[in-house]
């Protein structure tokens, strides 16, 4: 299992990540609020501003204070180091 640092020492399984997006658009904000209402939201921001929203294949949504590009580069590094 490949784990990716999503900020502040929190890790997420790279194999389960479906998408990493910016939280700025209205549809993403609605999806985050819906996940919060249904108990499917994991807030890993430690009180800081959410800079990326991570969607998993199991329906969980994770908020991170790290920008999406940084998380993407960490996933790519993990994939490249495995080869």
XYZ file of C-alpha atoms in Angstrom:
83
model
C 0.000 0.000 0.000
C 1.363 3.401 -1.020
C 0.720 6.219 1.451
C 0.898 9.886 0.462
C 1.516 12.737 2.894
C -1.479 15.089 2.637
C -0.178 17.545 5.214
C 0.592 17.821 8.930
C 1.728 14.204 9.098
C -1.563 12.854 7.749
C -1.407 10.087 5.177
C -3.846 8.831 2.559
C -3.686 5.687 0.461
C -2.558 6.646 -3.042
C -4.291 3.573 -4.463
C -7.691 4.789 -3.231
C -7.440 8.381 -4.518
C -9.690 9.058 -7.508
C -9.283 12.839 -7.874
C -7.566 15.818 -6.262
C -9.290 19.128 -7.032
C -9.384 22.740 -5.924
C -12.181 23.589 -3.455
C -13.066 26.919 -5.083
C -15.954 25.992 -7.396
C -19.554 25.933 -6.240
C -20.180 22.267 -7.220
C -17.170 21.118 -5.172
C -18.330 23.200 -2.197
C -21.758 21.526 -2.433
C -20.155 18.063 -2.567
C -18.033 18.875 0.498
C -21.077 20.122 2.414
C -23.067 17.033 1.417
C -20.226 14.775 2.598
C -20.039 16.726 5.882
C -23.786 16.266 6.425
C -23.557 12.527 5.707
C -20.444 11.960 7.847
C -18.183 11.094 4.912
C -15.843 14.095 5.255
C -12.357 13.891 6.728
C -10.928 17.328 7.557
C -7.124 17.143 7.640
C -6.589 20.937 7.533
C -5.994 21.511 11.255
C -7.975 24.753 11.168
C -6.260 26.126 8.093
C -7.838 26.982 4.769
C -8.720 24.006 2.562
C -6.586 24.140 -0.567
C -7.495 20.785 -2.058
C -10.283 18.241 -1.930
C -9.369 14.581 -2.307
C -12.007 12.134 -3.544
C -11.567 8.439 -2.769
C -13.024 5.367 -4.421
C -14.952 4.471 -1.258
C -16.897 7.748 -1.206
C -14.885 9.531 1.470
C -13.865 13.124 0.832
C -10.675 14.474 2.433
C -9.862 18.158 2.882
C -6.190 19.123 2.821
C -4.354 22.400 3.415
C -1.849 21.474 0.681
C -2.494 22.543 -2.919
C -3.568 19.909 -5.434
C -0.403 20.256 -7.523
C 1.788 19.336 -4.549
C -0.297 16.267 -3.741
C -0.183 15.249 -7.403
C 3.611 15.532 -7.491
C 3.858 13.393 -4.347
C 1.689 10.725 -5.964
C 3.843 10.810 -9.099
C 7.037 10.553 -7.014
C 5.632 7.539 -5.211
C 4.695 5.908 -8.522
C 8.137 6.591 -10.000
C 10.007 5.288 -6.949
C 8.102 2.025 -7.157
C 9.429 1.256 -10.661
